[in-house]
Coordinates of C-alpha atoms in Angstrom, one line a residue:
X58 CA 19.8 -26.8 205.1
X59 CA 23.3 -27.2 205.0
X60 CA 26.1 -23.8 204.6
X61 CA 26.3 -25.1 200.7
X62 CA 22.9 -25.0 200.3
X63 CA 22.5 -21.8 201.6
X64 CA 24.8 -20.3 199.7
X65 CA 23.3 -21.6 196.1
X66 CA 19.9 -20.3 197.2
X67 CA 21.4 -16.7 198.1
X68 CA 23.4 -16.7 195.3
X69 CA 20.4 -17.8 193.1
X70 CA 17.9 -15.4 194.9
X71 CA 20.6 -13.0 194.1
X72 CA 20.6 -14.0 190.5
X73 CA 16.9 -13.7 189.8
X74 CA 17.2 -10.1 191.8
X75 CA 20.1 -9.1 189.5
X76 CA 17.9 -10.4 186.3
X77 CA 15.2 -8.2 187.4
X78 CA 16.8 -5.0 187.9
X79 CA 18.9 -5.7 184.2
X80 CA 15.7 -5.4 182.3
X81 CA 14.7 -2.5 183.2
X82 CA 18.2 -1.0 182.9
X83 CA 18.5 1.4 180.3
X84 CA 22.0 0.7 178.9
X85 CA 25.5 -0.9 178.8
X86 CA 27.1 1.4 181.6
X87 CA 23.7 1.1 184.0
X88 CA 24.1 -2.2 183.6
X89 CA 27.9 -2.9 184.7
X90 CA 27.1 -0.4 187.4
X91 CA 24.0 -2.6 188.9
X92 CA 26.5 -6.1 188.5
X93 CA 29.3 -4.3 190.5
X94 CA 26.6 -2.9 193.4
X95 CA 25.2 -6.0 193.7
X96 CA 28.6 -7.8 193.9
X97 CA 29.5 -5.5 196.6
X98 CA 26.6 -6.1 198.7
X99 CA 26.3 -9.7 197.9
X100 CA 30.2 -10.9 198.8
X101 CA 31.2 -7.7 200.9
X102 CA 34.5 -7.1 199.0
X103 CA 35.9 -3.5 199.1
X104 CA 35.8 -2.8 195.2
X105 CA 34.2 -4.5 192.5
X106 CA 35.4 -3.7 188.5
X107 CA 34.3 -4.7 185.6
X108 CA 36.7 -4.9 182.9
X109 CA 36.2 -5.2 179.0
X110 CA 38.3 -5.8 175.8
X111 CA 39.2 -3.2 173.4
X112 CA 38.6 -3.5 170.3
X113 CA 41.8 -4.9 169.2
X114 CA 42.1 -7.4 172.7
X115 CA 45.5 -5.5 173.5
X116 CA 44.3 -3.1 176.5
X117 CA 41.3 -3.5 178.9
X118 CA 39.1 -0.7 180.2
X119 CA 37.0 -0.2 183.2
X120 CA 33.4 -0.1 181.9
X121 CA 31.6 -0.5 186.0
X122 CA 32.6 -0.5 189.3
X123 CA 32.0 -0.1 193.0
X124 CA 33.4 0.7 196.2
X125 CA 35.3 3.7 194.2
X126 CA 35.3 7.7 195.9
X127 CA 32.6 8.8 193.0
X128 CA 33.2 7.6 189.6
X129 CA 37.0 7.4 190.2
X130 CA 36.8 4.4 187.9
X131 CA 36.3 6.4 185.2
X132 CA 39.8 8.2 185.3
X133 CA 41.5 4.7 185.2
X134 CA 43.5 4.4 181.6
X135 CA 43.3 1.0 179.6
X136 CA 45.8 -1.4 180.7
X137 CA 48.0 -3.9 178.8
X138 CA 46.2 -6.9 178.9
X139 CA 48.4 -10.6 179.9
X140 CA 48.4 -12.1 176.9
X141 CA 49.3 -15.3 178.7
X142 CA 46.3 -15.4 181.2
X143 CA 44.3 -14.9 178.3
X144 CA 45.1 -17.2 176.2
X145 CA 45.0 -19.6 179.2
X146 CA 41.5 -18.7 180.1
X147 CA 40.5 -19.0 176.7
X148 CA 42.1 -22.6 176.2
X149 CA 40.3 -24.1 179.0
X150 CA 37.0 -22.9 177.8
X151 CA 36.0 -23.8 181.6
X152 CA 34.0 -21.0 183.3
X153 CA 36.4 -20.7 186.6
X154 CA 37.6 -18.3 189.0
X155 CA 41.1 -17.0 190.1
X156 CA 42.4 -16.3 193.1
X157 CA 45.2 -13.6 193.6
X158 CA 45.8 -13.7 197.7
X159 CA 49.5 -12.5 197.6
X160 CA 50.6 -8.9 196.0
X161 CA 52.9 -10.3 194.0
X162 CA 51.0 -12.8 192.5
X163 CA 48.6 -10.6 191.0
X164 CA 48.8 -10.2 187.3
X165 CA 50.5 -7.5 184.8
X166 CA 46.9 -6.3 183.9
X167 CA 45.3 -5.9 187.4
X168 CA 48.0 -4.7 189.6
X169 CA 48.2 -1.7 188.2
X170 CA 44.4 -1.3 189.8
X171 CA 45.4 -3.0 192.9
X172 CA 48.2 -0.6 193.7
X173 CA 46.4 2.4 193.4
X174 CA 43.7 1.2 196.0
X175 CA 45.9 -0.9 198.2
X176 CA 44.2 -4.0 197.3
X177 CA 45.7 -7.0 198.5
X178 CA 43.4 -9.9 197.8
X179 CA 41.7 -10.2 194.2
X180 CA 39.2 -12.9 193.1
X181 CA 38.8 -12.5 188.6
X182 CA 36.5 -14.5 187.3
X183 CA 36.9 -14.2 183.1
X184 CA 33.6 -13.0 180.8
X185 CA 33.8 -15.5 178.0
X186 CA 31.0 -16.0 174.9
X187 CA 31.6 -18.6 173.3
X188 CA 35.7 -18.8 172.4
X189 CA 35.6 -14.9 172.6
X190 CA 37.0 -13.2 175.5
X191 CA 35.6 -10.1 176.3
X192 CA 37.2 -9.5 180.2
X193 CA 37.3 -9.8 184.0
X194 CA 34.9 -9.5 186.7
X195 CA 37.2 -8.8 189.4
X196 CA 36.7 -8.6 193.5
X197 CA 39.5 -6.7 195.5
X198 CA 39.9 -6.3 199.3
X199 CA 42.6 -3.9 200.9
X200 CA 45.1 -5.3 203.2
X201 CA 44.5 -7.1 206.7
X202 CA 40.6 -8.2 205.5
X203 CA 39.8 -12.3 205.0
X204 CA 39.9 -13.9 202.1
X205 CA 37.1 -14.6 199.5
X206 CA 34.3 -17.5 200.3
X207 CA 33.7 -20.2 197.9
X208 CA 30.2 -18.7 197.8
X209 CA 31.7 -15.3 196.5
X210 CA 33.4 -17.7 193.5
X211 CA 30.8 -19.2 192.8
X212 CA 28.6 -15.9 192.9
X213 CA 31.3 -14.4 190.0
X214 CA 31.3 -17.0 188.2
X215 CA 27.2 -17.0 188.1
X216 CA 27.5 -13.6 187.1
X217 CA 29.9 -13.8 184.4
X218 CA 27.9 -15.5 182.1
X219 CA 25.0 -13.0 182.7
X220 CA 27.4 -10.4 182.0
X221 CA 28.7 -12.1 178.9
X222 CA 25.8 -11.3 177.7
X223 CA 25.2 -7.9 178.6
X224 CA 28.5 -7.4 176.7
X225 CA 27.1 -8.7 173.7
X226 CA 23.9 -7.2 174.0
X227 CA 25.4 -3.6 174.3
X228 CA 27.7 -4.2 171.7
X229 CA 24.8 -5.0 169.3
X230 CA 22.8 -2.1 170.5
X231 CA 25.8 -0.3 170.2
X232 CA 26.4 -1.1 166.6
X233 CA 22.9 -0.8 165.9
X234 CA 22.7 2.6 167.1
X235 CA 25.7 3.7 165.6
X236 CA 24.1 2.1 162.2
X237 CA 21.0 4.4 163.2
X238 CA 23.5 7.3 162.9
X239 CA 25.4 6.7 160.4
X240 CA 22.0 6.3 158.3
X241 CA 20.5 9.4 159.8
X242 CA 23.3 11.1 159.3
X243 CA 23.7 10.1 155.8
X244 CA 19.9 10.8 154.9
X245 CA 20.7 14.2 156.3
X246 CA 23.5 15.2 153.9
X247 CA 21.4 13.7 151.0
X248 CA 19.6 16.1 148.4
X249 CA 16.6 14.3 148.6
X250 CA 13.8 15.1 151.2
X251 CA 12.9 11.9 152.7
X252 CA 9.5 11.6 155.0
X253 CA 8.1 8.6 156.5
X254 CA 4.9 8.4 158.2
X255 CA 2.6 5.5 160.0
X256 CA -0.1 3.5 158.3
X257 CA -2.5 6.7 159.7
X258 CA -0.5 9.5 158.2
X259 CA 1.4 9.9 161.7
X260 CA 5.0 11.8 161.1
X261 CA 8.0 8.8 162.5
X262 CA 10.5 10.4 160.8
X263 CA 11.9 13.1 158.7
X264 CA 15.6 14.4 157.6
X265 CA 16.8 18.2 157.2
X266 CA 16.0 18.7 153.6
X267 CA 12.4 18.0 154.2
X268 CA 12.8 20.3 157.3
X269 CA 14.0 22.6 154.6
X270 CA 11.5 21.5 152.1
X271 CA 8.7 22.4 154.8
X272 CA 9.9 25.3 156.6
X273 CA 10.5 23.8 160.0
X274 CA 13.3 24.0 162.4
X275 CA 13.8 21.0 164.2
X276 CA 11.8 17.6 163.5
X277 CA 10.1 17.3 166.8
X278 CA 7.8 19.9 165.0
X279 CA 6.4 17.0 162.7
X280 CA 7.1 13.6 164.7
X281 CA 3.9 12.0 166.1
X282 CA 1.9 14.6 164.3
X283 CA -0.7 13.8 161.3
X284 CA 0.6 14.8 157.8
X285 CA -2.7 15.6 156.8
X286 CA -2.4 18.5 159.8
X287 CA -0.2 20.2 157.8
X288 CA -1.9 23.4 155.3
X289 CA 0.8 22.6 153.1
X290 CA 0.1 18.9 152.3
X291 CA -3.3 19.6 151.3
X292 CA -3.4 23.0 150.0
X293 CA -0.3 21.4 147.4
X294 CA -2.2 17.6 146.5
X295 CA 0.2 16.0 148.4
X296 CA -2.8 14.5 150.8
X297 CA -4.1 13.0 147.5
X298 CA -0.8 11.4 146.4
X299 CA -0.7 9.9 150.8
X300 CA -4.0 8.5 150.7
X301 CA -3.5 6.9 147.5
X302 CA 0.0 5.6 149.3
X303 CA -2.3 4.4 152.6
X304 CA -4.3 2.5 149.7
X305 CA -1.7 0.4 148.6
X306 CA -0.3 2.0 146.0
X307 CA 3.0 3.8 144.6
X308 CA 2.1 7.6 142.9
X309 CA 4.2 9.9 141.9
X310 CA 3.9 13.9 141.2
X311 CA 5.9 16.6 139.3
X312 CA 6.3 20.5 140.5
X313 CA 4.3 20.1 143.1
X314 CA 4.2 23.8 144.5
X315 CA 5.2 24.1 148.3
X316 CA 4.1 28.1 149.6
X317 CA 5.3 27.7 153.5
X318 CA 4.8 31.9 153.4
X319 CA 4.3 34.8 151.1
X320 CA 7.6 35.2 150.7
X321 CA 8.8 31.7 149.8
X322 CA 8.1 29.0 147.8
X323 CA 9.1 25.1 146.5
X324 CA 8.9 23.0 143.7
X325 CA 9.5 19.4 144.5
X326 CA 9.8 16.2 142.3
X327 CA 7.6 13.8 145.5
X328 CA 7.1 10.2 145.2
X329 CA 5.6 8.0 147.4
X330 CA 5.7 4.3 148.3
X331 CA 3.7 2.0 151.1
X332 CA 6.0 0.0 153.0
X333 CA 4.1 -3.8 153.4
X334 CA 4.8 -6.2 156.0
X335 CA 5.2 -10.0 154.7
X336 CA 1.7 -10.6 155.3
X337 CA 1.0 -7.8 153.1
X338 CA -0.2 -5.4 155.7
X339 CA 0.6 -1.7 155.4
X340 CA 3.1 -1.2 158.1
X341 CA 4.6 2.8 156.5
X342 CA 4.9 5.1 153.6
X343 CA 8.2 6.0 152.7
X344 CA 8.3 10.0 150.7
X345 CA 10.3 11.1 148.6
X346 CA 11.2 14.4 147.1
X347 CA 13.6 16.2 145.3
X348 CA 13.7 20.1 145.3
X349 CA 13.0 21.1 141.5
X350 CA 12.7 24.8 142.2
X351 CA 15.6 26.5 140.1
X352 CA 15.0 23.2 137.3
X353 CA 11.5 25.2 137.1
X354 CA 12.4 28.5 137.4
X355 CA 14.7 28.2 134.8
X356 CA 11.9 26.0 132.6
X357 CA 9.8 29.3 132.9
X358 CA 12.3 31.7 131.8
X359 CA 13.3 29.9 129.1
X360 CA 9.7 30.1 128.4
X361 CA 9.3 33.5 128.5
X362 CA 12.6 34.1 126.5
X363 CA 11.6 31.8 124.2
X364 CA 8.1 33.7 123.5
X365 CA 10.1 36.6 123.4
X366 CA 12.5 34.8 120.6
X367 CA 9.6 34.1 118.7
X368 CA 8.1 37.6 119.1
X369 CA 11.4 38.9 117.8
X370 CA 11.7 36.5 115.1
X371 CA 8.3 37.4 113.7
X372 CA 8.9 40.8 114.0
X373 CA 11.9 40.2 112.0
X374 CA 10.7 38.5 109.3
X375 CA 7.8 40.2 108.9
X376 CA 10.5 43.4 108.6
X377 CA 12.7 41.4 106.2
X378 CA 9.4 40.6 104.2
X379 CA 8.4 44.6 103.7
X380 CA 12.5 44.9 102.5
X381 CA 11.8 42.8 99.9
X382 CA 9.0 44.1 98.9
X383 CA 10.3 47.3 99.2
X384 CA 13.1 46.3 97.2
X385 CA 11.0 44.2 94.4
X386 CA 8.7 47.2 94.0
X387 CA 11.8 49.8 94.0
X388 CA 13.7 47.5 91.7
X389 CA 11.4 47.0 89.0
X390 CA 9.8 50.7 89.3
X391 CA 13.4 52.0 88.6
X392 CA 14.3 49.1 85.7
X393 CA 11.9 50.4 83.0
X394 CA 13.4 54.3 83.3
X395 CA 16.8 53.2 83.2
X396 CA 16.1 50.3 80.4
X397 CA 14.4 53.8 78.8
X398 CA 17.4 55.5 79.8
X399 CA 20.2 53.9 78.5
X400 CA 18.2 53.1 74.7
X401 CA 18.7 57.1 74.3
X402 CA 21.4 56.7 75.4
X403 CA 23.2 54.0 73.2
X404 CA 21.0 56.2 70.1
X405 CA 22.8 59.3 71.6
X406 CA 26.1 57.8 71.2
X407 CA 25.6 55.6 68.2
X408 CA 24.0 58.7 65.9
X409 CA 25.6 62.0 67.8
X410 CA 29.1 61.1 69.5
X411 CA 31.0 62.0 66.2
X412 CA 29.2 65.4 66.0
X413 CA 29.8 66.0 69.5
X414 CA 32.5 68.6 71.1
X415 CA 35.0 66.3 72.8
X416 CA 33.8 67.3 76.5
X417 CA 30.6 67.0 75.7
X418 CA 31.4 63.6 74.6
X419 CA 33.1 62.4 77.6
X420 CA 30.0 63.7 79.6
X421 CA 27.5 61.0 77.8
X422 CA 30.4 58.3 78.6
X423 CA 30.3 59.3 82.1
X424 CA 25.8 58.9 82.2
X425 CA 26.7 55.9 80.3
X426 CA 29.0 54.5 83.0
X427 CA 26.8 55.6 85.9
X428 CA 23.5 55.0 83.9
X429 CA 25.1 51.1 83.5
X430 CA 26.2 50.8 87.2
X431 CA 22.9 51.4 88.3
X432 CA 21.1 49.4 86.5
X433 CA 23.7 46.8 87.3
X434 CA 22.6 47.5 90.8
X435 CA 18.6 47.2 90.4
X436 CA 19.5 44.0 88.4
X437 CA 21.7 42.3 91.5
X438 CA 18.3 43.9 93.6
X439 CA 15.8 42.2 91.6
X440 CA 18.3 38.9 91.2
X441 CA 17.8 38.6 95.3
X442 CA 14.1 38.9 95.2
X443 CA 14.5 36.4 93.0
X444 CA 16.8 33.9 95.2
X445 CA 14.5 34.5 97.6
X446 CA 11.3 33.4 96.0
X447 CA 13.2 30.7 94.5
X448 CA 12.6 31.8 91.2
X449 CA 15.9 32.5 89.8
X450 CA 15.9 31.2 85.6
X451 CA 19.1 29.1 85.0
X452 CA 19.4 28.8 81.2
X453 CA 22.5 25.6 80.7
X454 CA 24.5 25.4 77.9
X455 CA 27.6 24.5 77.2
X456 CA 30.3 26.3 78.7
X457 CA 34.2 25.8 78.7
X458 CA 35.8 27.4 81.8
X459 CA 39.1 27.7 80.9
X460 CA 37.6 30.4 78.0
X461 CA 35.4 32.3 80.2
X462 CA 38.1 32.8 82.7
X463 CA 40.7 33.6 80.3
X464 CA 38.3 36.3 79.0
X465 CA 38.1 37.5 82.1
X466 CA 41.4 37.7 83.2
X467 CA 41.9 39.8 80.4
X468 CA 39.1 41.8 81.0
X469 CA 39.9 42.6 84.3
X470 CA 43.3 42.8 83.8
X471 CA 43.4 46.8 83.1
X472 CA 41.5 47.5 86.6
X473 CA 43.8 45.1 88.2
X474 CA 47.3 47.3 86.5
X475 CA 45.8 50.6 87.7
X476 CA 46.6 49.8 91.6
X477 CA 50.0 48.3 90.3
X478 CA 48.5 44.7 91.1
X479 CA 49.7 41.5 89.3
X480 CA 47.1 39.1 87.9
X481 CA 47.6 35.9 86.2
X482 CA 46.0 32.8 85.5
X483 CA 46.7 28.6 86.7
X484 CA 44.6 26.5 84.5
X485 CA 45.8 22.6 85.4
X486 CA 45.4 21.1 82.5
X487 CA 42.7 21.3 79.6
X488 CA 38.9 22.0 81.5
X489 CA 35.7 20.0 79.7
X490 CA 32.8 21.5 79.0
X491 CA 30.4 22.0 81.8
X492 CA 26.4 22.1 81.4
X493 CA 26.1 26.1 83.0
X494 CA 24.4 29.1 82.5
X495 CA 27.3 31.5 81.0
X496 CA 26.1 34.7 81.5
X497 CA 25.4 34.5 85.4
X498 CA 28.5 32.3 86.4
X499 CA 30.6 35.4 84.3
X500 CA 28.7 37.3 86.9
X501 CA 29.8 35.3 89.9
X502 CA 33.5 35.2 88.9
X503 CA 33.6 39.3 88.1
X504 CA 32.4 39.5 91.4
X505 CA 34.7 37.7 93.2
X506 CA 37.9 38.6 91.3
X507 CA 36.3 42.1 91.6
X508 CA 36.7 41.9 95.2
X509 CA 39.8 40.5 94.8
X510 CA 40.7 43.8 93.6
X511 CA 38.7 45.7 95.6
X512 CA 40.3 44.4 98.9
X513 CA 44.5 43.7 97.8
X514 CA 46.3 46.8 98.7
X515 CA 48.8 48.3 95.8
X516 CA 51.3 46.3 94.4
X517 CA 49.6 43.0 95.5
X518 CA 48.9 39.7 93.6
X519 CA 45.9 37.7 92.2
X520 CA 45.8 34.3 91.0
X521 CA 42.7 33.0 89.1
X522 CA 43.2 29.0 88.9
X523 CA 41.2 26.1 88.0
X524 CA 41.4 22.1 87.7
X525 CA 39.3 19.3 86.5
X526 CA 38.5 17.2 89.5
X527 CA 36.3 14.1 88.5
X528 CA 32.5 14.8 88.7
X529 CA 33.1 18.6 89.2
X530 CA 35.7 21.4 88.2
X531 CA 37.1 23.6 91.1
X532 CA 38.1 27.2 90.7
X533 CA 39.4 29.2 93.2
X534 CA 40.5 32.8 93.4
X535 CA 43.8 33.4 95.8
X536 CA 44.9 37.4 96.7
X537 CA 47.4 38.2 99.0
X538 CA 45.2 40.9 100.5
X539 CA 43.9 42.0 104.1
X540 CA 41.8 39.2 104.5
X541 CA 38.4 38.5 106.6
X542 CA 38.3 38.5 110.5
X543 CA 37.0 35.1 111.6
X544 CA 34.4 36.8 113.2
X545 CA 33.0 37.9 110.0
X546 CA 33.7 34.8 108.1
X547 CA 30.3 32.7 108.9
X548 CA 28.3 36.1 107.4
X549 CA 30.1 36.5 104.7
X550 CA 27.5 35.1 102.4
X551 CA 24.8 37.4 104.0
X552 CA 22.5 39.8 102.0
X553 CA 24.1 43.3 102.5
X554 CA 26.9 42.3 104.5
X555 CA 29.8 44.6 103.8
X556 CA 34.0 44.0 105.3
X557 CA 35.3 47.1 105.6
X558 CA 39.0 47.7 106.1
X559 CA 40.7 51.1 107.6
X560 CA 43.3 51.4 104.6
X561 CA 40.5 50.3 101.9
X562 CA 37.2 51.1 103.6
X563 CA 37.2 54.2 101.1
X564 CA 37.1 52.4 98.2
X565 CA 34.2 50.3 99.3
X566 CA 31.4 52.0 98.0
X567 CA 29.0 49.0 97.6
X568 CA 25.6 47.1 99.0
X569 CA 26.9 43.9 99.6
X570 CA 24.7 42.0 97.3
X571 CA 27.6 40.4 95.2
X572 CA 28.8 37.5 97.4
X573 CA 25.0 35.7 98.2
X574 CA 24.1 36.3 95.0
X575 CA 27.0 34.2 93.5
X576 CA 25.9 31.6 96.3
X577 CA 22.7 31.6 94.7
X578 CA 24.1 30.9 91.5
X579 CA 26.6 28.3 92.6
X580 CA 23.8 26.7 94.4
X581 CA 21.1 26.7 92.0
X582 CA 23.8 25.1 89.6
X583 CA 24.3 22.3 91.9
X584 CA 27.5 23.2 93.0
X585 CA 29.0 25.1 96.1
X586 CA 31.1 28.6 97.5
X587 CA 32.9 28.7 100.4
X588 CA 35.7 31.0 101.8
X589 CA 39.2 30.8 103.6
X590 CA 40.7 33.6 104.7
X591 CA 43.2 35.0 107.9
X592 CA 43.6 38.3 108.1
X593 CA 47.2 40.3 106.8
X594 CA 47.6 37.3 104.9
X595 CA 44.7 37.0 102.2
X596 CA 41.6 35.4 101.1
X597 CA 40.8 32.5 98.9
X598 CA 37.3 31.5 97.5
X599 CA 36.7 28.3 96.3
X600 CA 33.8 27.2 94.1
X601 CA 32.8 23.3 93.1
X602 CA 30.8 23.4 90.2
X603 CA 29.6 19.9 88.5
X604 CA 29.9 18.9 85.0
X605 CA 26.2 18.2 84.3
X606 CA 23.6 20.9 85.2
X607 CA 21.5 20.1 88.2
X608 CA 18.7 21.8 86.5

């Protein structure tokens, strides 16, 4: 066998030894450092370096040597690659190697290397995969020691391809694994708990919030453990809802309750799903859940608040039901004394007053007033019973509005004079007649011009207007008094709801019955009352009532 021959068989018993010990290598960096001992030993150069690409092509790294003092490699910075001898390499496309005998021949990219060693002699042989160059394999002996054999080329140049694909092995591994992370890590930060176990129940993974979920420190606590070894999985249902998973199909549970210990406690949203190969095999089961606790917590308060409401409510209207009863029974026990009442009393004053002393005289006016207000009172009393039970008589006839309010200007005009208080009347034009029951909406527009009075300081101003507006007639009633708090405007309508004000709160001496009864009235006419008021500045009620009688 000829010195050619000898050398292909070394360098392929080499290869096949190289192969070996690359399979069982655990990583990029064990493998560069097997290809540069190897090297070494096989061609018996002083260093051996393997040099890779960065990302961007522009600088090349050490990733492997030998023949350094300890891993002195390592503390070598990138160098600028030769943009020249790269493109050259990668123009050929032929798998070759170069020979750098002379100092000053070596390249831009290497010598930077072979000065700090005191290399003299380099032999590069470039790592190409396909038209992609990833680096150098490069062989370096110091000064006064031969120069490379043609076996030693042809060695490098063997291994180059091998290496080529180490390199694009580890970068795949290395993208894969930084995939991995980038998933785990994003699993982590999710809200979800996410669980996946083998076709047997047999933990392979889990993130922090089922960690959390769980109770558990660290995941090596579940992985390679049986789900079904866990007190929580079965003492929550959760070994029903795997098993029916490990059957093949999907389930899905709500506030499933987690007790890890006495002291604390879950509620999770869990799904499950088996994961099937192609072939329809079960190859996982993928869990999901989602931490409901304060979602359930807050359900169950609401719960309880809401029996509570209830509770209350009851309570209330069974209270508001024995005031109206109260009320009905008090009402009419007290109407057929006063109706009694005031009959002597009209007789009194009809057949006596002229024989009477004048003081005595002005005392029967006085029961006659007071005898009147309250059975004014009893009347509004037994009017709310009567909203109430929906039993409020409307009698319609017809009624012309401009007349009745005139009337009541006038009446009221006297009341009106006594706090210095100017009252007048807008009528826009001439009012039809409306279908209305004339005795009740009198009633409602006393009572609100009443307030009026009631609630405009001295030497203040009331306007009682009024226009036709199509289907219905509007009246309002405008005073430049102290108005209604907005606070107090959305109960305004309310039985026994009284606005007190600290210059006029003596003159209110009232129940607050007049307001919801004229909503009654409006209402039960068809029409409507509302209010618009801002306090310093005055009130206005409006009230829409329709031309033709609802009832």
């Amino acid at each position: 066998m000829d010195q050619s021959s000898q050398d292909y068989q070394r360098t392929f018993e080499m290869l096949f030894r190289l192969s070996d010990k690359l399979r069982k290598a655990g990583g990029g960096e064990e493998s560069f450092a097997i290809i540069s001992e190897e090297l070494k030993a096989a061609t018996g150069a002083d260093f051996v370096a393997v040099l890779l690409s960065e990302t961007d092509d522009s600088y090349l790294r050490i990733v492997g040597g030998a023949g350094f003092p300890g891993d002195e490699w390592k503390r070598f910075p990138p160098a600028k690659s030769d943009e020249e001898t790269r493109k050259r390499i990668i123009s050929s496309g032929d798998l070759v190697t170069y020979k750098f005998e002379r100092p000053e021949d070596i390249p831009t990219t290497l010598g930077e290397f072979a000065r700090a060693l005191g290399v003299e002699k380099i032999l590069v042989a470039p790592v190409l995969h396909g038209e992609e160059f990833l680096g150098y394999i490069a062989l370096g002996n110091k000064t006064g020691k031969a120069d490379f054999s043609e076996s030693s080329s042809r060695l490098i140049a063997g291994l180059s391809v091998s290496l080529a694909m180490i390199v694009e092995n580890a970068k795949l591994y290395s993208s894969l694994r930084k995939s991995r992370d980038e998933t785990e890590n994003l699993l982590n930060v999710a809200p979800i708990g996410i669980l996946r176990c083998d076709a047997k129940g047999i933990f392979k993974s889990v993130n922090q919030q089922i960690l959390h979920m769980f109770d558990k420190r660290s995941a090596e606590e579940l992985i390679g453990t049986s789900v079904f070894e866990l007190p929580l999985i079965s003492k929550s249902g959760l070994d029903t809802l795997i098993i029916q998973a490990m059957e093949g199909r999907e389930g899905e549970l709500s506030d499933v309750h987690i007790v890890t210990r006495p002291d604390r406690a879950v509620y999770l949203h869990v799904k499950v799903t088996p994961v099937k190969s192609e072939a329809g095999e079960l190859g996982e089961i993928l869990l999901v859940a989602m931490d409901t606790t304060s979602k359930v917590r807050l359900q169950n308060q609401l719960e309880r608040s809401y029996e509570k409401l209830t509770q209350t409510y009851q309570e209330l209207e069974r209270v508001a039901k024995m005031k109206t009863q109260f009320i009905d029974v008090v009402s009419h026990e007290l109407r057929t004394p006063l109706t009694v009442m005031r009959g002597y009393i009209e007789l009194m004053e009809t057949e006596y007053s002229a024989r009477l002393e004048p003081k005595f005289s002005a005392r029967l006016k006085t029961i006659k007033a007071n005898t009147d207000r309250l059975y004014s009172l009893v009347e509004n009393m037994l009017d709310v019973s009567r909203l109430e039970k929906g039993s409020l008589q409307i009698s319609p006839e017809p009624v012309r509005l401009d007349t009745l309010l005139e009337e009541l200007v006038q009446t009221r005009k006297h009341d009106a004079e006594h706090k210095k208080q100017t009252m007048a009347i807008e009528i826009e034009g001439r009012l039809p007649l409306i279908m209305a029951d004339r005795r009740r909406l009198k009633d409602v527009f006393n009572n609100i011009v009443d307030n009026a009075i009631r609630y405009t300081q001295e030497g203040g101003r009331i306007q009682v207007c009024a226009r036709d507006e199509g289907k219905i007639v509007h009246v309002w009633v405008k005073d430049n008094g102290v108005g209604i708090p907005l606070e107090n405007l959305a109960r305004i309508f309310d039985r026994f709801n009284i606005i007190t004000s600290n210059d006029l709160s003596h003159q209110v001496d009232r129940l607050g019955l007049g307001l919801p009864i004229s909503k009654g009235i409006i209402e039960a006419h068809g029409g409507r009352i509302w209010v618009e008021s801002q306090v310093g500045k005055g009130s206005v009620f409006h009230l829409d009532l329709p031309k033709e009688s609802s009832r």
